[in-house]
Short mmCIF file of C-alpha atoms in Angstrom, two decimals:
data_model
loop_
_atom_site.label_atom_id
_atom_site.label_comp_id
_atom_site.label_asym_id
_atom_site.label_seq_id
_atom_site.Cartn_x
_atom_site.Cartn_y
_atom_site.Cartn_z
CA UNK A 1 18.76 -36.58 65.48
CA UNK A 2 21.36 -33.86 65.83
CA UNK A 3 22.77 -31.47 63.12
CA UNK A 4 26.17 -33.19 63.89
CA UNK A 5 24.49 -36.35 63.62
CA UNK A 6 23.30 -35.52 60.46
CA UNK A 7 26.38 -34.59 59.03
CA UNK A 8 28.06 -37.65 60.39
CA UNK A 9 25.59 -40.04 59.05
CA UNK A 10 26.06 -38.01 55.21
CA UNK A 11 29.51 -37.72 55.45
CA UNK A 12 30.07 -41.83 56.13
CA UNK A 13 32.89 -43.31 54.62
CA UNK A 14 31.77 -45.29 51.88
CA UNK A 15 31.10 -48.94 51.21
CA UNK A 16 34.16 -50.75 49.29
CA UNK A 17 31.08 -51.84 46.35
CA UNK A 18 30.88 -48.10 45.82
CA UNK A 19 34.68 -47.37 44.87
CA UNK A 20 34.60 -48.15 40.83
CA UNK A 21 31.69 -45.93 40.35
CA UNK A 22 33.46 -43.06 42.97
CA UNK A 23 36.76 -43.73 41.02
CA UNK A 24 34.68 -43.47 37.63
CA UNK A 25 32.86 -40.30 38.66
CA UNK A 26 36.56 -38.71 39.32
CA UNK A 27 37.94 -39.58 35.89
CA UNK A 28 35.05 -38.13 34.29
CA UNK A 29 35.28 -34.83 36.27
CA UNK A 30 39.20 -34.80 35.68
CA UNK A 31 39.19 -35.79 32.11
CA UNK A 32 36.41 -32.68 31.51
CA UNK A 33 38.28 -30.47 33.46
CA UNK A 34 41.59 -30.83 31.68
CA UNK A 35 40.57 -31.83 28.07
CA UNK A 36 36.45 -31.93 26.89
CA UNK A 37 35.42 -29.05 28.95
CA UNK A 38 33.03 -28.28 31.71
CA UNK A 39 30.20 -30.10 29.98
CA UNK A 40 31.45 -33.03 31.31
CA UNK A 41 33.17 -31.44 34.36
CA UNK A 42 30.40 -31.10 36.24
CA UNK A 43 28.06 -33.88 35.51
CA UNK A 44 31.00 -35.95 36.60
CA UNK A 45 31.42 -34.15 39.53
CA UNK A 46 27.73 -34.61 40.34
CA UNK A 47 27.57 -38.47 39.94
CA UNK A 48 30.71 -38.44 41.70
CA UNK A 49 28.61 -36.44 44.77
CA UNK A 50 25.71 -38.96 44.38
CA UNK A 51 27.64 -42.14 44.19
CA UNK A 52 29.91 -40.87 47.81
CA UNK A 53 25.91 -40.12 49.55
CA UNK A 54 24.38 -43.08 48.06
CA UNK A 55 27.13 -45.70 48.82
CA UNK A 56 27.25 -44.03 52.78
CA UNK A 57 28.36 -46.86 55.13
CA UNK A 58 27.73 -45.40 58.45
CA UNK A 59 28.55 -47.03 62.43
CA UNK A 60 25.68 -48.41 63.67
CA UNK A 61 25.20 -49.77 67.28
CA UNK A 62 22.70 -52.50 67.95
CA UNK A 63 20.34 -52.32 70.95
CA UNK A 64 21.98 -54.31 73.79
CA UNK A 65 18.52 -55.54 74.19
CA UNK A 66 19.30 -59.29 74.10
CA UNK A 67 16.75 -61.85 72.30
CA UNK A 68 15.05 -59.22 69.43
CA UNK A 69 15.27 -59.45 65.73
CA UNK A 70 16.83 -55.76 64.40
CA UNK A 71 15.88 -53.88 61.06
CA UNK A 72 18.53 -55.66 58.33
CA UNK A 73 18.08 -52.64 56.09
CA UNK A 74 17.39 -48.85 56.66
CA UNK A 75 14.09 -47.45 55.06
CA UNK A 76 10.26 -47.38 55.10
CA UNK A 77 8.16 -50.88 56.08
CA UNK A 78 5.78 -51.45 53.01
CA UNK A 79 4.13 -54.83 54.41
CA UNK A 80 4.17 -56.91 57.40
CA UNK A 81 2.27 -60.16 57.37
CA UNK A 82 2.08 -63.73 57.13
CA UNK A 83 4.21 -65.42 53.96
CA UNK A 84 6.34 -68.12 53.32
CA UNK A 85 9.84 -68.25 52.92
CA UNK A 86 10.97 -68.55 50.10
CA UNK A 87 11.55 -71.69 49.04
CA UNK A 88 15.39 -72.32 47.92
CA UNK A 89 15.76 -71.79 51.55
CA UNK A 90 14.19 -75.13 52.58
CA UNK A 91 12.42 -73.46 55.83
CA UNK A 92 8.85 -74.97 54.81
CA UNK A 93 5.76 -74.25 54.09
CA UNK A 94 3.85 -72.90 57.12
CA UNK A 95 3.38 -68.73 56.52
CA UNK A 96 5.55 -66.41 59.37
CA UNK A 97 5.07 -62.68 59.74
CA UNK A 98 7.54 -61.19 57.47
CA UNK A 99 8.13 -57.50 57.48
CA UNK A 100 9.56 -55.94 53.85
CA UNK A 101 11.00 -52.51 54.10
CA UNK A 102 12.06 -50.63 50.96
CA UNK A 103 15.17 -48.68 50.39
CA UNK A 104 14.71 -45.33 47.75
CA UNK A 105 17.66 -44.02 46.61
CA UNK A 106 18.29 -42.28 49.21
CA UNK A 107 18.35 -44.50 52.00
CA UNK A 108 21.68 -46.38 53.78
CA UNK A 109 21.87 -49.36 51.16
CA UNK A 110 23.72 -51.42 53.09
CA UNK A 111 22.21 -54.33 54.60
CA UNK A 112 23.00 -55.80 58.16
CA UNK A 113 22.77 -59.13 60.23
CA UNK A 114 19.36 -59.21 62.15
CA UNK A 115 20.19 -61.94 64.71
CA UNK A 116 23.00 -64.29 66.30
CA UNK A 117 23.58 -67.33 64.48
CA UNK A 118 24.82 -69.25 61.48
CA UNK A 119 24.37 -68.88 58.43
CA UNK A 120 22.59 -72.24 57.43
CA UNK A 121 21.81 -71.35 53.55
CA UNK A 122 22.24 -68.84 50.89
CA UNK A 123 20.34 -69.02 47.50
CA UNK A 124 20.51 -66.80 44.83
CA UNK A 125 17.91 -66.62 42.20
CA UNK A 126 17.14 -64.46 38.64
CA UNK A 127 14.15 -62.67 38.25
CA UNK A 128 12.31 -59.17 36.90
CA UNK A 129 13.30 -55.91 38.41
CA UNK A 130 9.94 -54.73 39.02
CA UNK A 131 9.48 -51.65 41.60
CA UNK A 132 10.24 -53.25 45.00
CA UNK A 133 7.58 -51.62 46.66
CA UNK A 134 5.21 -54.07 45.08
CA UNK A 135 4.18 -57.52 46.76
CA UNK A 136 5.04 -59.33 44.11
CA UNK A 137 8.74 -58.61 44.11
CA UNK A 138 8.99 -61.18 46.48
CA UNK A 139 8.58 -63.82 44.06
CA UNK A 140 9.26 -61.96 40.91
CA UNK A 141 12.23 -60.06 41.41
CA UNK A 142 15.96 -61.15 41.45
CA UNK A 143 17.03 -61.89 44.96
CA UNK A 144 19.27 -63.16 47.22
CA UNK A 145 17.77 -64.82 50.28
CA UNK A 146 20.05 -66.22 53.60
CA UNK A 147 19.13 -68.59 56.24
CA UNK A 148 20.21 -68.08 60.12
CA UNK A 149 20.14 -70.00 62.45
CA UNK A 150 19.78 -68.78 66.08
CA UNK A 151 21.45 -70.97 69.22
CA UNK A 152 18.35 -71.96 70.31
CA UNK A 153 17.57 -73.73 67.32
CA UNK A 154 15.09 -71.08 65.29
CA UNK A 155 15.66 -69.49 61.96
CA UNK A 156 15.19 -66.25 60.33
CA UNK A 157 15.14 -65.33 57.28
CA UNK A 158 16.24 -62.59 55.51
CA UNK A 159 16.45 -61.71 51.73
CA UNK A 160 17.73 -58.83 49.58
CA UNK A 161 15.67 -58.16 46.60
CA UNK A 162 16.55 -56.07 43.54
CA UNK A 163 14.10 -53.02 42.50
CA UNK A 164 13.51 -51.08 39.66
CA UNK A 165 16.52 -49.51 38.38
CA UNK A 166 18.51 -51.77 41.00
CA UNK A 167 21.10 -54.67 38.86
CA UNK A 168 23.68 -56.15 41.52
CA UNK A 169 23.31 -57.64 44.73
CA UNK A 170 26.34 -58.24 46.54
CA UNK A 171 26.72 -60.80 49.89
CA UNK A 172 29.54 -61.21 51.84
CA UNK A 173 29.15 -63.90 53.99
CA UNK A 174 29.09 -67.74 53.50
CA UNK A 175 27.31 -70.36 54.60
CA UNK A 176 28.29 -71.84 57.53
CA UNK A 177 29.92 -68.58 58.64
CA UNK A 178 29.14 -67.39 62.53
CA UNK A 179 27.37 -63.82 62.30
CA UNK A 180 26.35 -61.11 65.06
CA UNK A 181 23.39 -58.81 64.65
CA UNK A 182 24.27 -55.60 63.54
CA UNK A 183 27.16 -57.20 61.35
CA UNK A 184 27.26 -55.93 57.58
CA UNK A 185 26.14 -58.94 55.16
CA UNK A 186 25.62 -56.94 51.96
CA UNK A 187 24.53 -54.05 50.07
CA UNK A 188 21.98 -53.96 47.21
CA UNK A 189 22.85 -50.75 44.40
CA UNK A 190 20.24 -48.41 43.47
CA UNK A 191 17.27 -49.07 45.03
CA UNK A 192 16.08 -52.49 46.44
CA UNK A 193 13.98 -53.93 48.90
CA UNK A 194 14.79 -55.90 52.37
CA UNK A 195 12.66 -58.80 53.67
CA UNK A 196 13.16 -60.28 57.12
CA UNK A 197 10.81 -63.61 57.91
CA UNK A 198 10.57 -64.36 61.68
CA UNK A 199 10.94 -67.32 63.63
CA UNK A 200 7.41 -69.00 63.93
CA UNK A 201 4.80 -67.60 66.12
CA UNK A 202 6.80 -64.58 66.16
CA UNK A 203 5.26 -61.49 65.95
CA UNK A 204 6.58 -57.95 64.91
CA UNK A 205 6.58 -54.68 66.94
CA UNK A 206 6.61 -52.74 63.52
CA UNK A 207 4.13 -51.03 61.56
CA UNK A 208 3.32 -50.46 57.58
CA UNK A 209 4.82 -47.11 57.42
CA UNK A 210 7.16 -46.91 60.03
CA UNK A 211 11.24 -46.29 59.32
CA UNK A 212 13.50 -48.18 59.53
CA UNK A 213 17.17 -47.85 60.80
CA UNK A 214 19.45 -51.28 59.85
CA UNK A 215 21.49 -52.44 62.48
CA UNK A 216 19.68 -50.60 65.11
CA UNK A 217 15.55 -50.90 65.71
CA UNK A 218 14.10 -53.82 67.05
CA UNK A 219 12.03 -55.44 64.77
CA UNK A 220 11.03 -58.16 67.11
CA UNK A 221 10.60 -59.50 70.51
CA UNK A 222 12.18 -63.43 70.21
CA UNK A 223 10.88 -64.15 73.50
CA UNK A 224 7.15 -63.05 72.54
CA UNK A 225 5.54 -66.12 71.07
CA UNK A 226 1.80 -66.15 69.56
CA UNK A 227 1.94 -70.11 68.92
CA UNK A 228 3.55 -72.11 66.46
CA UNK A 229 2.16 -70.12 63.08
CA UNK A 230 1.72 -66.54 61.88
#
């Protein structure tokens, strides 16, 4: 990536889900400056800083690769293997490869469309905020997981999950509404975690470890069947 690249990608405009804490960070700053004092000058100056990097919403182009699954999420793949959707979702019980990539802090939070299709079901569901780096965040965690449906008949899956110090998950789409990969679905705030289940006998092209970049890697091959199950 190039310096100007860089500076592009740290000086994005932010997301709209960002503007009360931006707006709050100001006020602080402003009402230290002219009243309380610099103690609270510049800590509100610094959240304000934080808040404009963290809430980054930068342009990103999809591959014009056609028939792959892209990341839905920027950051670092923590699994990828066999699991079952969840199941509010109503995909059943036969285990897919799902990949789970985790977002720190400092990551691009929001999250992005991974395929063509419709959007068949949404289900949000309480739970723990445990670190979202762990397995069991899948099933323990708050989370909000959405069902697509591809024209040739296949679903993915894809779910946001909250993380440690993470408390809102926000979805913009409905059900029933026509999406395009690389569209913006969501964001998840302060740290979170991004599972994508593929279509059966799908496998991935990623690797424990590897980073991600939402909207733009290719997750998946559609076209690269292993059989009917993970």
């Amino acid at each position: 990536m190039s310096l100007i690249s860089s500076f592009r990608l740290v000086l994005a405009k932010p997301h709209p889900a960002g503007r009360p804490f931006i707006y709050g960070g100001v006020a602080v700053a402003v009402l230290g400056g002219l009243i309380l004092g610099k103690w609270l000058f510049w800590p509100g100056v610094a959240f304000t800083l934080f808040c404009l990097y963290f809430f980054r919403d930068p342009e990103r182009v999809p591959p014009p690769r056609p028939g792959v699954v892209i990341a839905p999420a920027d950051g670092r793949v923590v699994m990828v293997g066999p699991a079952v959707p969840p199941a509010e979702l109503g995909l059943g019980d036969v285990p897919r490869w799902r990949v789970c990539i985790f977002l720190s802090v400092l990551d691009v939070h929001v999250n992005r469309v991974p395929v063509d299709g419709v959007v068949t079901r949404i289900a949000y569901r309480h739970g723990a905020f445990l670190n979202a780096s762990l397995d069991k965040a899948s099933d323990d965690n708050e989370r909000n997981a959405l069902a697509i449906r591809m024209p040739d008949g296949r679903d993915v899956a894809v779910v946001q999950i909250a993380g440690l110090i993470a408390r809102r998950i926000l979805c913009h789409v409905r059900e029933l509404d026509q999406v395009t990969a690389g569209d913006r679905f969501g964001i998840i705030r302060f740290g979170s975690r991004t599972d994508v289940y593929l279509p059966e006998g799908v496998r991935p092209l990623v690797a424990v470890g590897q980073l991600m970049i939402g909207g733009e890697t290719v997750v998946a091959d559609l076209n690269a069947t292993t059989g009917t199950r993970a």
